[in-house]
Short mmCIF file of C-alpha atoms in Angstrom, two decimals:
data_model
loop_
_atom_site.label_atom_id
_atom_site.label_comp_id
_atom_site.label_asym_id
_atom_site.label_seq_id
_atom_site.Cartn_x
_atom_site.Cartn_y
_atom_site.Cartn_z
CA MET A 614 -27.55 28.63 -22.10
CA ASP A 615 -25.34 27.66 -24.88
CA THR A 616 -22.75 25.20 -23.44
CA ASN A 617 -20.81 25.11 -26.65
CA LYS A 618 -19.57 28.77 -26.60
CA ASN A 619 -15.92 29.15 -26.19
CA SER A 620 -16.32 31.65 -23.40
CA TYR A 621 -18.65 29.24 -21.50
CA THR A 622 -16.15 26.43 -21.77
CA PHE A 623 -13.50 28.65 -20.43
CA ILE A 624 -15.41 29.76 -17.49
CA PHE A 625 -16.55 26.32 -16.63
CA ALA A 626 -13.04 24.98 -16.67
CA ILE A 627 -11.80 27.68 -14.51
CA VAL A 628 -14.77 27.50 -12.04
CA MET A 629 -14.28 23.72 -11.89
CA VAL A 630 -10.60 23.70 -11.25
CA VAL A 631 -10.76 26.36 -8.65
CA VAL A 632 -13.57 24.41 -6.78
CA VAL A 633 -11.67 21.10 -6.95
CA ALA A 634 -8.48 22.80 -5.82
CA PHE A 635 -10.32 24.27 -2.81
CA VAL A 636 -11.86 21.14 -1.78
CA LEU A 637 -8.73 19.06 -2.11
CA SER A 638 -6.46 21.46 -0.29
CA PHE A 639 -8.96 21.80 2.53
CA ALA A 640 -9.04 18.06 3.00
CA ALA A 641 -5.27 17.65 2.65
CA THR A 642 -4.65 20.45 5.23
CA SER A 643 -7.28 19.48 7.60
CA LEU A 644 -6.23 15.88 7.61
CA LYS A 645 -2.44 16.53 7.68
CA PRO A 646 -2.18 16.41 11.42
CA LEU A 647 -3.81 13.15 11.64
CA GLN A 648 -1.75 11.74 8.94
CA ASP A 649 1.55 12.89 10.48
CA ALA A 650 0.54 11.57 13.80
CA ASN A 651 0.02 8.14 12.10
CA VAL A 652 3.47 8.36 10.55
CA LYS A 653 5.11 9.37 13.79
CA LEU A 654 3.38 6.61 15.81
CA GLU A 655 4.33 4.09 13.14
CA LYS A 656 8.05 5.04 13.43
CA MET A 657 7.91 4.68 17.19
CA GLN A 658 6.27 1.34 17.03
CA ASN A 659 8.83 0.22 14.54
CA ILE A 660 11.87 1.25 16.69
CA LEU A 661 10.25 -0.47 19.64
CA LYS A 662 9.58 -3.67 17.72
CA THR A 663 13.21 -4.14 16.74
CA VAL A 664 14.16 -4.18 20.45
CA GLY A 665 11.55 -6.64 21.43
CA VAL A 666 8.68 -4.27 22.54
CA VAL A 667 5.66 -5.08 20.69
CA VAL A 668 2.86 -2.59 21.25
CA SER A 669 -0.05 -1.24 19.37
CA ARG A 670 0.43 1.99 17.58
CA GLU A 671 -1.67 3.90 19.88
CA GLU A 672 0.43 2.77 22.87
CA ALA A 673 3.65 3.40 21.17
CA GLU A 674 3.75 7.10 22.02
CA LYS A 675 3.27 6.37 25.70
CA VAL A 676 5.91 3.88 26.24
CA PHE A 677 8.41 5.23 23.70
CA THR A 678 10.62 7.16 26.17
CA ASP A 679 10.39 4.33 28.88
CA TYR A 680 12.48 2.34 26.43
CA VAL A 681 14.32 4.63 24.12
CA LYS A 682 16.71 6.64 26.06
CA SER A 683 18.28 9.01 23.57
CA GLY A 684 18.35 10.01 19.95
CA VAL A 685 21.77 10.52 18.66
CA VAL A 686 23.05 12.03 15.39
CA VAL A 687 26.55 11.23 14.20
CA ASP A 688 28.86 12.44 11.47
CA PRO A 689 30.97 10.38 9.07
CA THR A 690 33.93 10.40 11.47
CA GLY A 691 31.68 9.14 14.34
CA LYS A 692 31.48 12.35 16.25
CA VAL A 693 28.26 13.06 17.95
CA ILE A 694 26.56 16.07 16.37
CA GLU A 695 23.32 16.06 18.48
CA GLU A 696 22.00 14.08 21.46
CA ALA A 697 18.48 14.42 22.49
CA LYS A 698 17.16 12.51 25.53
CA GLY A 699 13.99 11.69 27.12
CA VAL A 700 11.10 13.70 26.13
CA ASP A 701 13.25 15.71 23.70
CA ILE A 702 13.94 12.75 21.41
CA GLU A 703 10.69 13.29 19.47
CA GLY A 704 11.81 16.81 18.57
CA GLY A 705 15.33 15.95 18.17
CA LEU A 706 17.21 15.70 14.66
CA ALA A 707 17.64 11.83 14.97
CA PHE A 708 13.87 11.30 15.16
CA LYS A 709 12.71 14.25 13.02
CA GLY A 710 15.36 14.02 10.46
CA ASP A 711 15.04 12.50 6.99
CA VAL A 712 16.50 9.18 7.03
CA LYS A 713 16.42 8.99 3.20
CA HIS A 714 18.84 11.84 2.69
CA ALA A 715 20.85 11.23 5.87
CA VAL A 716 23.84 10.03 3.66
CA SER A 717 24.03 13.07 1.54
CA LYS A 718 23.59 15.37 4.68
CA LYS A 719 26.28 13.50 6.44
CA GLN A 720 23.99 13.18 9.53
CA TYR A 721 23.30 9.66 10.59
CA PRO A 722 20.69 9.11 13.16
CA ILE A 723 20.89 6.23 15.71
CA PHE A 724 18.69 5.64 18.83
CA ILE A 725 19.92 4.09 21.97
CA ALA A 726 17.31 1.98 23.87
CA GLU A 727 17.36 0.25 27.26
CA VAL A 728 15.05 -2.78 27.66
CA LYS A 729 15.31 -4.87 30.84
CA GLY A 730 18.79 -3.37 31.77
CA LYS A 731 20.12 -4.32 28.25
CA THR A 732 21.32 -1.50 25.86
CA PHE A 733 20.28 -1.55 22.22
CA TYR A 734 21.61 0.55 19.34
CA VAL A 735 18.75 1.14 16.71
CA ILE A 736 19.85 2.30 13.22
CA PRO A 737 17.27 3.56 10.80
CA ILE A 738 17.86 2.56 7.22
CA TYR A 739 16.71 3.52 3.89
CA GLY A 740 17.18 2.28 0.31
CA SER A 741 15.72 1.44 -3.11
CA GLY A 742 13.87 -1.73 -3.68
CA MET A 743 12.68 -3.04 -6.98
CA TRP A 744 9.76 -0.78 -7.59
CA ASN A 745 10.06 1.96 -5.02
CA ASP A 746 11.66 2.92 -1.75
CA ILE A 747 12.27 0.40 0.99
CA TRP A 748 13.26 1.25 4.67
CA GLY A 749 13.56 -0.06 8.15
CA ASN A 750 15.23 -0.20 11.45
CA VAL A 751 18.23 -2.47 12.66
CA ALA A 752 18.65 -2.97 16.35
CA LEU A 753 22.12 -4.24 17.56
CA GLU A 754 22.89 -5.61 20.93
CA SER A 755 25.22 -3.73 23.36
CA ASP A 756 28.23 -5.57 21.74
CA LYS A 757 27.26 -3.46 18.49
CA ASN A 758 27.62 -6.84 16.54
CA THR A 759 24.89 -9.00 17.16
CA ILE A 760 21.32 -8.22 15.41
CA ALA A 761 18.67 -8.11 18.14
CA GLY A 762 15.91 -7.45 15.52
CA VAL A 763 14.99 -5.70 12.42
CA ASN A 764 12.05 -4.35 10.64
CA PHE A 765 11.65 -3.58 7.03
CA ASP A 766 8.83 -1.87 5.19
CA HIS A 767 8.29 -0.87 1.57
CA LYS A 768 6.30 1.48 -0.67
CA GLY A 769 5.44 -0.76 -3.55
CA GLU A 770 7.23 -4.13 -3.81
CA THR A 771 5.30 -7.03 -5.53
CA ALA A 772 2.66 -8.36 -3.20
CA GLY A 773 3.27 -11.96 -2.25
CA LEU A 774 6.90 -11.75 -3.43
CA GLY A 775 9.26 -8.84 -2.58
CA ALA A 776 6.49 -7.38 -0.16
CA GLU A 777 7.24 -10.30 2.04
CA ILE A 778 10.12 -8.41 3.49
CA SER A 779 7.66 -6.70 5.66
CA THR A 780 6.57 -10.01 7.31
CA ASN A 781 7.65 -11.44 10.60
CA GLU A 782 8.73 -14.73 8.88
CA PHE A 783 11.61 -12.90 6.89
CA GLN A 784 12.35 -10.35 9.75
CA LYS A 785 12.90 -12.92 12.52
CA GLU A 786 15.69 -14.70 10.60
CA TRP A 787 17.93 -11.68 10.90
CA LYS A 788 17.91 -11.99 14.75
CA GLY A 789 21.17 -13.21 16.13
CA LYS A 790 23.22 -12.67 12.88
CA GLN A 791 26.38 -10.74 13.25
CA ILE A 792 27.63 -7.81 11.27
CA MET A 793 31.37 -8.12 11.90
CA LYS A 794 33.62 -10.99 10.51
CA ASP A 795 35.55 -11.08 13.86
CA SER A 796 33.35 -10.37 16.89
CA ASN A 797 36.36 -9.35 19.04
CA GLY A 798 37.88 -7.22 16.27
CA SER A 799 37.53 -3.36 15.80
CA PHE A 800 34.84 -1.70 13.90
CA THR A 801 36.75 -1.24 10.71
CA LYS A 802 35.51 -1.59 7.12
CA GLU A 803 37.79 -4.57 6.64
CA ASN A 804 36.26 -6.38 9.64
CA PHE A 805 32.73 -5.53 8.41
CA ALA A 806 30.79 -8.43 6.90
CA SER A 807 27.14 -7.11 6.96
CA VAL A 808 24.46 -9.55 6.65
CA SER A 809 22.81 -10.46 3.36
CA ALA A 810 19.81 -12.43 2.02
CA VAL A 811 21.17 -15.44 0.26
CA LYS A 812 19.30 -16.85 -2.75
CA GLY A 813 18.50 -20.45 -2.36
CA GLY A 814 18.64 -20.24 1.41
CA ALA A 815 21.40 -19.57 3.83
CA ASP A 816 23.24 -22.19 5.81
CA ALA A 817 22.08 -22.20 9.36
CA SER A 818 25.84 -21.92 10.48
CA ASN A 819 25.98 -18.82 8.31
CA THR A 820 26.25 -15.93 10.67
CA HIS A 821 26.13 -13.27 8.00
CA GLY A 822 23.39 -14.72 5.87
CA VAL A 823 19.61 -15.25 5.87
CA ASP A 824 17.32 -16.91 3.43
CA ALA A 825 16.32 -14.70 0.70
CA ILE A 826 12.77 -14.56 -0.51
CA SER A 827 11.85 -16.98 -3.30
CA GLY A 828 10.65 -15.08 -6.48
CA GLY A 829 11.73 -11.80 -4.61
CA THR A 830 15.54 -11.87 -5.51
CA VAL A 831 15.72 -8.15 -6.60
CA THR A 832 14.07 -7.10 -3.42
CA SER A 833 16.17 -9.32 -1.31
CA ASP A 834 19.31 -8.12 -2.86
CA ALA A 835 18.02 -4.57 -2.42
CA VAL A 836 17.53 -5.21 1.32
CA SER A 837 20.95 -6.64 1.62
CA SER A 838 22.75 -3.66 0.02
CA MET A 839 20.43 -1.20 1.84
CA PHE A 840 21.63 -3.05 5.10
CA LYS A 841 25.37 -2.90 4.18
CA ASP A 842 25.29 0.73 2.92
CA ARG A 843 23.66 2.20 5.89
CA VAL A 844 25.10 0.04 8.86
CA GLU A 845 28.54 0.63 7.51
CA LEU A 846 28.34 4.37 8.18
CA TYR A 847 28.06 3.87 11.89
CA LEU A 848 31.45 1.77 12.16
CA PRO A 849 33.38 5.01 13.26
CA TYR A 850 30.85 5.85 15.81
CA PHE A 851 30.96 2.32 17.25
CA ASN A 852 34.79 2.47 17.28
CA ASN A 853 34.60 5.69 19.32
CA LEU A 854 32.06 4.09 21.74
CA LYS A 855 34.43 1.29 22.35
CA MET B 466 -38.80 6.92 -20.59
CA SER B 467 -38.44 10.58 -19.54
CA GLU B 468 -42.16 10.85 -19.09
CA VAL B 469 -42.74 8.10 -16.68
CA LYS B 470 -39.56 9.14 -14.68
CA GLU B 471 -41.38 11.05 -12.18
CA LYS B 472 -43.65 8.36 -11.24
CA GLU B 473 -40.98 5.56 -11.23
CA ALA B 474 -40.49 4.05 -7.89
CA LEU B 475 -36.94 4.20 -6.32
CA PHE B 476 -36.64 0.47 -6.85
CA SER B 477 -38.66 -0.15 -9.85
CA LYS B 478 -37.89 -3.12 -12.12
CA ASN B 479 -35.79 -0.98 -14.45
CA ASN B 480 -33.90 0.50 -11.51
CA ARG B 481 -33.22 -2.93 -10.00
CA LYS B 482 -31.84 -4.09 -13.27
CA LEU B 483 -29.25 -1.27 -13.14
CA LEU B 484 -28.06 -2.87 -9.91
CA THR B 485 -28.10 -6.48 -10.95
CA ASN B 486 -27.28 -6.53 -14.69
CA PRO B 487 -23.61 -5.55 -13.92
CA LEU B 488 -23.30 -8.59 -11.68
CA ASP B 489 -23.96 -10.96 -14.38
CA SER B 490 -24.97 -10.35 -18.04
CA ASP B 491 -23.34 -6.87 -18.06
CA ASN B 492 -20.41 -7.43 -15.82
CA PRO B 493 -17.86 -4.83 -16.41
CA ILE B 494 -14.88 -7.42 -16.09
CA THR B 495 -16.13 -10.44 -17.72
CA VAL B 496 -18.51 -9.03 -20.29
CA GLN B 497 -17.38 -5.65 -20.98
CA VAL B 498 -13.71 -6.55 -20.30
CA LEU B 499 -12.89 -3.29 -18.58
CA GLY B 500 -10.72 -2.69 -15.55
CA ILE B 501 -8.60 -5.88 -16.26
CA CYS B 502 -5.48 -4.05 -15.29
CA SER B 503 -6.25 -3.60 -11.62
CA ALA B 504 -7.91 -6.89 -11.59
CA LEU B 505 -4.68 -8.52 -12.17
CA ALA B 506 -2.64 -6.25 -9.88
CA ILE B 507 -4.45 -6.38 -6.70
CA THR B 508 -5.92 -9.82 -6.50
CA VAL B 509 -2.97 -11.60 -4.99
CA LYS B 510 -4.56 -11.43 -1.58
CA LEU B 511 -8.23 -11.14 -0.48
CA GLU B 512 -8.02 -8.34 1.85
CA PRO B 513 -6.59 -5.60 -0.53
CA ALA B 514 -9.11 -6.83 -3.19
CA ILE B 515 -12.04 -6.11 -0.77
CA VAL B 516 -10.75 -2.69 0.27
CA MET B 517 -10.18 -1.95 -3.49
CA SER B 518 -13.74 -2.94 -4.26
CA LEU B 519 -14.96 -0.68 -1.56
CA SER B 520 -12.92 2.28 -2.73
CA VAL B 521 -14.14 1.85 -6.30
CA LEU B 522 -17.50 1.53 -4.85
CA PHE B 523 -17.29 4.94 -3.29
CA VAL B 524 -15.55 6.73 -6.31
CA LEU B 525 -17.89 5.26 -8.81
CA GLY B 526 -21.06 5.91 -6.70
CA ALA B 527 -20.21 9.45 -5.83
CA GLY B 528 -18.59 10.40 -9.19
CA ASN B 529 -21.69 9.16 -11.03
CA VAL B 530 -23.94 11.21 -9.05
CA ILE B 531 -21.63 14.29 -9.44
CA ILE B 532 -21.32 13.91 -13.16
CA SER B 533 -25.05 13.20 -13.41
CA LEU B 534 -25.82 16.43 -11.53
CA MET B 535 -23.57 18.31 -13.79
CA ARG B 536 -24.69 16.59 -17.12
CA ASN B 537 -26.58 19.59 -18.35
CA ILE B 538 -23.89 22.21 -17.77
CA ILE B 539 -20.86 20.22 -18.84
CA PRO B 540 -19.51 21.76 -22.10
CA SER B 541 -19.41 18.57 -24.42
CA ARG B 542 -16.00 19.58 -25.75
CA ILE B 543 -14.29 19.20 -22.62
CA ARG B 544 -16.38 16.45 -20.94
CA ILE B 545 -13.70 13.80 -20.70
CA ILE B 546 -11.44 16.25 -18.92
CA VAL B 547 -14.27 17.20 -16.47
CA GLN B 548 -14.70 13.45 -15.84
CA LEU B 549 -11.05 13.08 -15.32
CA VAL B 550 -10.99 15.87 -12.88
CA VAL B 551 -14.04 14.51 -10.89
CA VAL B 552 -12.53 10.99 -10.61
CA ALA B 553 -9.10 12.20 -9.77
CA ALA B 554 -10.40 14.55 -7.04
CA LEU B 555 -12.56 11.80 -5.64
CA VAL B 556 -9.47 9.30 -5.60
CA ILE B 557 -7.25 11.78 -3.77
CA LEU B 558 -10.11 12.25 -1.35
CA VAL B 559 -10.21 8.60 -0.69
CA ASP B 560 -6.53 8.35 -0.33
CA GLN B 561 -6.22 11.11 2.15
CA VAL B 562 -9.08 10.05 4.26
CA LEU B 563 -7.63 6.32 4.30
CA LYS B 564 -4.19 7.75 5.40
CA ALA B 565 -5.80 9.65 8.28
CA TYR B 566 -8.32 7.22 9.56
CA LEU B 567 -7.28 3.68 8.20
CA PHE B 568 -3.61 4.02 8.12
CA ASP B 569 -3.00 0.24 7.90
CA VAL B 570 -5.34 -0.40 5.05
CA SER B 571 -3.95 2.61 3.06
CA LYS B 572 -0.44 0.98 3.58
CA GLN B 573 -1.69 -2.17 2.15
CA LEU B 574 -3.26 -0.44 -0.89
CA SER B 575 -0.40 1.85 -1.45
CA VAL B 576 -0.19 2.74 -5.11
CA PHE B 577 -3.30 1.04 -6.24
CA VAL B 578 -5.64 3.47 -4.72
CA GLY B 579 -4.10 6.07 -7.21
CA LEU B 580 -4.73 3.47 -9.95
CA ILE B 581 -8.39 3.81 -9.54
CA ILE B 582 -8.10 7.11 -11.55
CA THR B 583 -6.98 4.83 -14.51
CA ASN B 584 -9.70 2.30 -14.05
CA CYS B 585 -11.52 2.27 -17.24
CA ILE B 586 -14.76 1.17 -15.68
CA VAL B 587 -15.03 4.49 -13.84
CA MET B 588 -14.56 6.71 -17.07
CA GLY B 589 -16.66 4.18 -18.88
CA ARG B 590 -19.65 4.67 -16.67
CA PHE B 591 -19.35 8.40 -16.45
CA GLU B 592 -19.18 8.61 -20.29
CA ALA B 593 -21.81 5.86 -20.99
CA PHE B 594 -24.38 6.29 -18.30
CA ALA B 595 -24.01 9.27 -15.97
CA LEU B 596 -23.90 11.99 -18.72
CA GLY B 597 -27.36 10.95 -19.94
CA ASN B 598 -29.26 9.77 -16.79
CA THR B 599 -30.60 11.12 -13.53
CA PRO B 600 -28.55 10.99 -10.34
CA TRP B 601 -30.63 8.32 -8.75
CA LYS B 602 -30.16 6.00 -11.68
CA SER B 603 -26.56 7.00 -12.05
CA PHE B 604 -25.96 6.11 -8.47
CA LEU B 605 -27.45 2.57 -8.86
CA ASP B 606 -25.52 2.07 -12.03
CA GLY B 607 -22.29 3.14 -10.13
CA VAL B 608 -23.08 0.86 -7.22
CA GLY B 609 -24.08 -2.11 -9.49
CA ASN B 610 -21.01 -1.81 -11.75
CA SER B 611 -18.56 -1.44 -8.83
CA ALA B 612 -20.22 -4.52 -7.15
CA GLY B 613 -19.80 -6.55 -10.35
CA TYR B 614 -16.21 -5.47 -10.49
CA GLY B 615 -15.63 -6.21 -6.83
CA MET B 616 -17.37 -9.70 -7.14
CA ILE B 617 -14.82 -10.72 -9.73
CA LEU B 618 -11.96 -9.43 -7.77
CA ILE B 619 -12.96 -11.23 -4.74
CA ILE B 620 -13.57 -14.46 -6.63
CA VAL B 621 -10.09 -14.24 -8.42
CA SER B 622 -8.12 -13.23 -5.23
CA PHE B 623 -9.84 -15.99 -3.33
CA PHE B 624 -8.35 -18.61 -5.63
CA ARG B 625 -5.06 -16.76 -5.95
CA GLU B 626 -4.54 -16.54 -2.24
CA LEU B 627 -5.79 -19.97 -1.51
CA PHE B 628 -3.64 -21.85 -4.09
CA GLY B 629 -0.73 -19.19 -4.11
CA SER B 630 -0.16 -18.80 -0.48
CA GLY B 631 -2.38 -21.55 1.07
CA ALA B 632 -4.11 -18.85 3.07
CA LEU B 633 -7.27 -16.75 3.19
CA PHE B 634 -7.04 -13.26 4.66
CA GLY B 635 -3.45 -14.07 5.74
CA GLN B 636 -4.66 -16.97 7.81
CA GLN B 637 -3.18 -20.36 6.85
CA ILE B 638 -6.02 -22.59 5.43
CA ILE B 639 -4.17 -25.44 4.03
CA PRO B 640 -3.12 -27.73 6.90
CA GLU B 641 0.72 -28.32 7.43
CA SER B 642 0.19 -32.05 7.09
CA PHE B 643 -0.60 -31.48 3.25
CA TYR B 644 2.79 -29.73 2.99
CA GLU B 645 4.44 -32.70 4.66
CA ALA B 646 2.79 -35.06 2.33
CA GLY B 647 4.43 -33.14 -0.78
CA TYR B 648 1.94 -30.48 -1.41
CA VAL B 649 3.40 -27.10 -2.52
CA ASN B 650 1.99 -23.59 -2.98
CA ASN B 651 1.79 -22.67 -6.61
CA GLY B 652 4.03 -19.72 -6.99
CA MET B 653 2.52 -19.08 -10.45
CA MET B 654 -0.72 -18.05 -8.74
CA LEU B 655 1.00 -15.02 -7.23
CA LEU B 656 2.01 -13.55 -10.56
CA PRO B 657 -0.18 -11.57 -12.80
CA PRO B 658 -0.59 -14.27 -15.70
CA MET B 659 -2.46 -16.61 -13.51
CA ALA B 660 -4.82 -13.81 -12.78
CA LEU B 661 -5.69 -13.60 -16.29
CA ILE B 662 -6.21 -17.30 -16.53
CA VAL B 663 -8.52 -17.24 -13.51
CA VAL B 664 -10.59 -14.39 -14.96
CA GLY B 665 -10.73 -16.56 -18.21
CA ILE B 666 -11.93 -19.36 -16.30
CA VAL B 667 -14.57 -17.18 -14.62
CA ILE B 668 -15.65 -16.00 -18.05
CA TRP B 669 -15.94 -19.59 -19.30
CA VAL B 670 -18.07 -20.66 -16.24
CA GLN B 671 -20.34 -17.65 -16.68
CA ARG B 672 -20.93 -18.39 -20.41
CA VAL B 673 -21.71 -22.03 -19.77
CA ARG B 674 -24.13 -20.80 -17.25
CA ASN B 675 -25.66 -17.93 -19.18
CA THR B 676 -25.69 -18.95 -22.82
CA SER B 677 -27.13 -15.54 -24.13
CA LEU B 678 -23.62 -14.20 -23.57
CA VAL B 679 -22.05 -16.66 -26.31
CA GLU B 680 -21.67 -14.82 -29.52
CA ALA B 681 -22.82 -16.84 -32.38
CA ASN B 682 -20.22 -17.11 -35.06
#
């Protein structure tokens, strides 16, 4: 067989590409349910973590509806578009919807959880880090002002620097911080202070600041602006609740 | 060589050399100076370095065998493209399997799995070895080279994590009392330039030990 003939080269290339395409699409479609399940469980695990319920990924699905009571989608005026309760949360728009494009679609998801008789509001957030996307969840206490817990994750921040946003050390600092300037005031943009990561370290008395990551300033700033941009969207909703 | 091939034992002296040479005198990173890019990127911590080494081991071992099996039917004019398709397909497979069964590990490695495709060692071994040797020899060569690669990765990440974060496998190693006495982690260790310097030191130590590697000039 003359492997240098043009026709042979063409046929070889075509056969090879078809075979490879078949193998890869078979692998991708057959593994997709497992991969989606992992992503879903992780989302549940992360939401639970922000309200202080630490479970393994496998357990997350079982206990999710014990704590998370409803998944709500609100519009920019704070009006509730959809509310899914109990077992319906998983199929609801709040859980299934794409957090990344929530802003352009004007559909803001929020979860209402109850742990030990206390109500929590969990806001999924999404933004851009230094290299790639970053995201997370912010849980607010029933006053909708004090942070009960946060979690952040990232796609490709620098390991050891920006990637530290996904560690407990960074996330536990956010607990107890307040998003409003006047905790008794109304939920207006003027009264909204947000919480940001402060380069060089935040003062302990600073209720709106946490220590930024040394060497990870760009990622820290990205987390701050993601937090501000996304949490701000829910102020009308909080006002309506009040 | 080819006449004795049939009688050659699976682990004959020559075959053993294929496995052991890349660990020292023919190491892909310190001697051939290939795969430096990924050696800088993923050696900040030990755990991803080990998973990366295992992924490369699979891709290079399997890829070498596949290329070697096809070596007589690959049209030489498009052989580089064929090699690229094989390595890319294997890497995507690894990535998909990790996402389905080892979700946490796949999150840790994130983009680096994809970077195996661009690892010069993989293409280098396909081109230099698998195209001209039997599948078994190619398999040994692939395993040997990825072990040599992984060894350097693990050595470098050991020092980078120890001095950069004071930890190993994420566990704090350097005691708190050291920090109280004024010891600080070396932030430079977390950045790529220090990886180059550590690799340089490894090369230096290796050449002191193995003087046959020192070029006379």
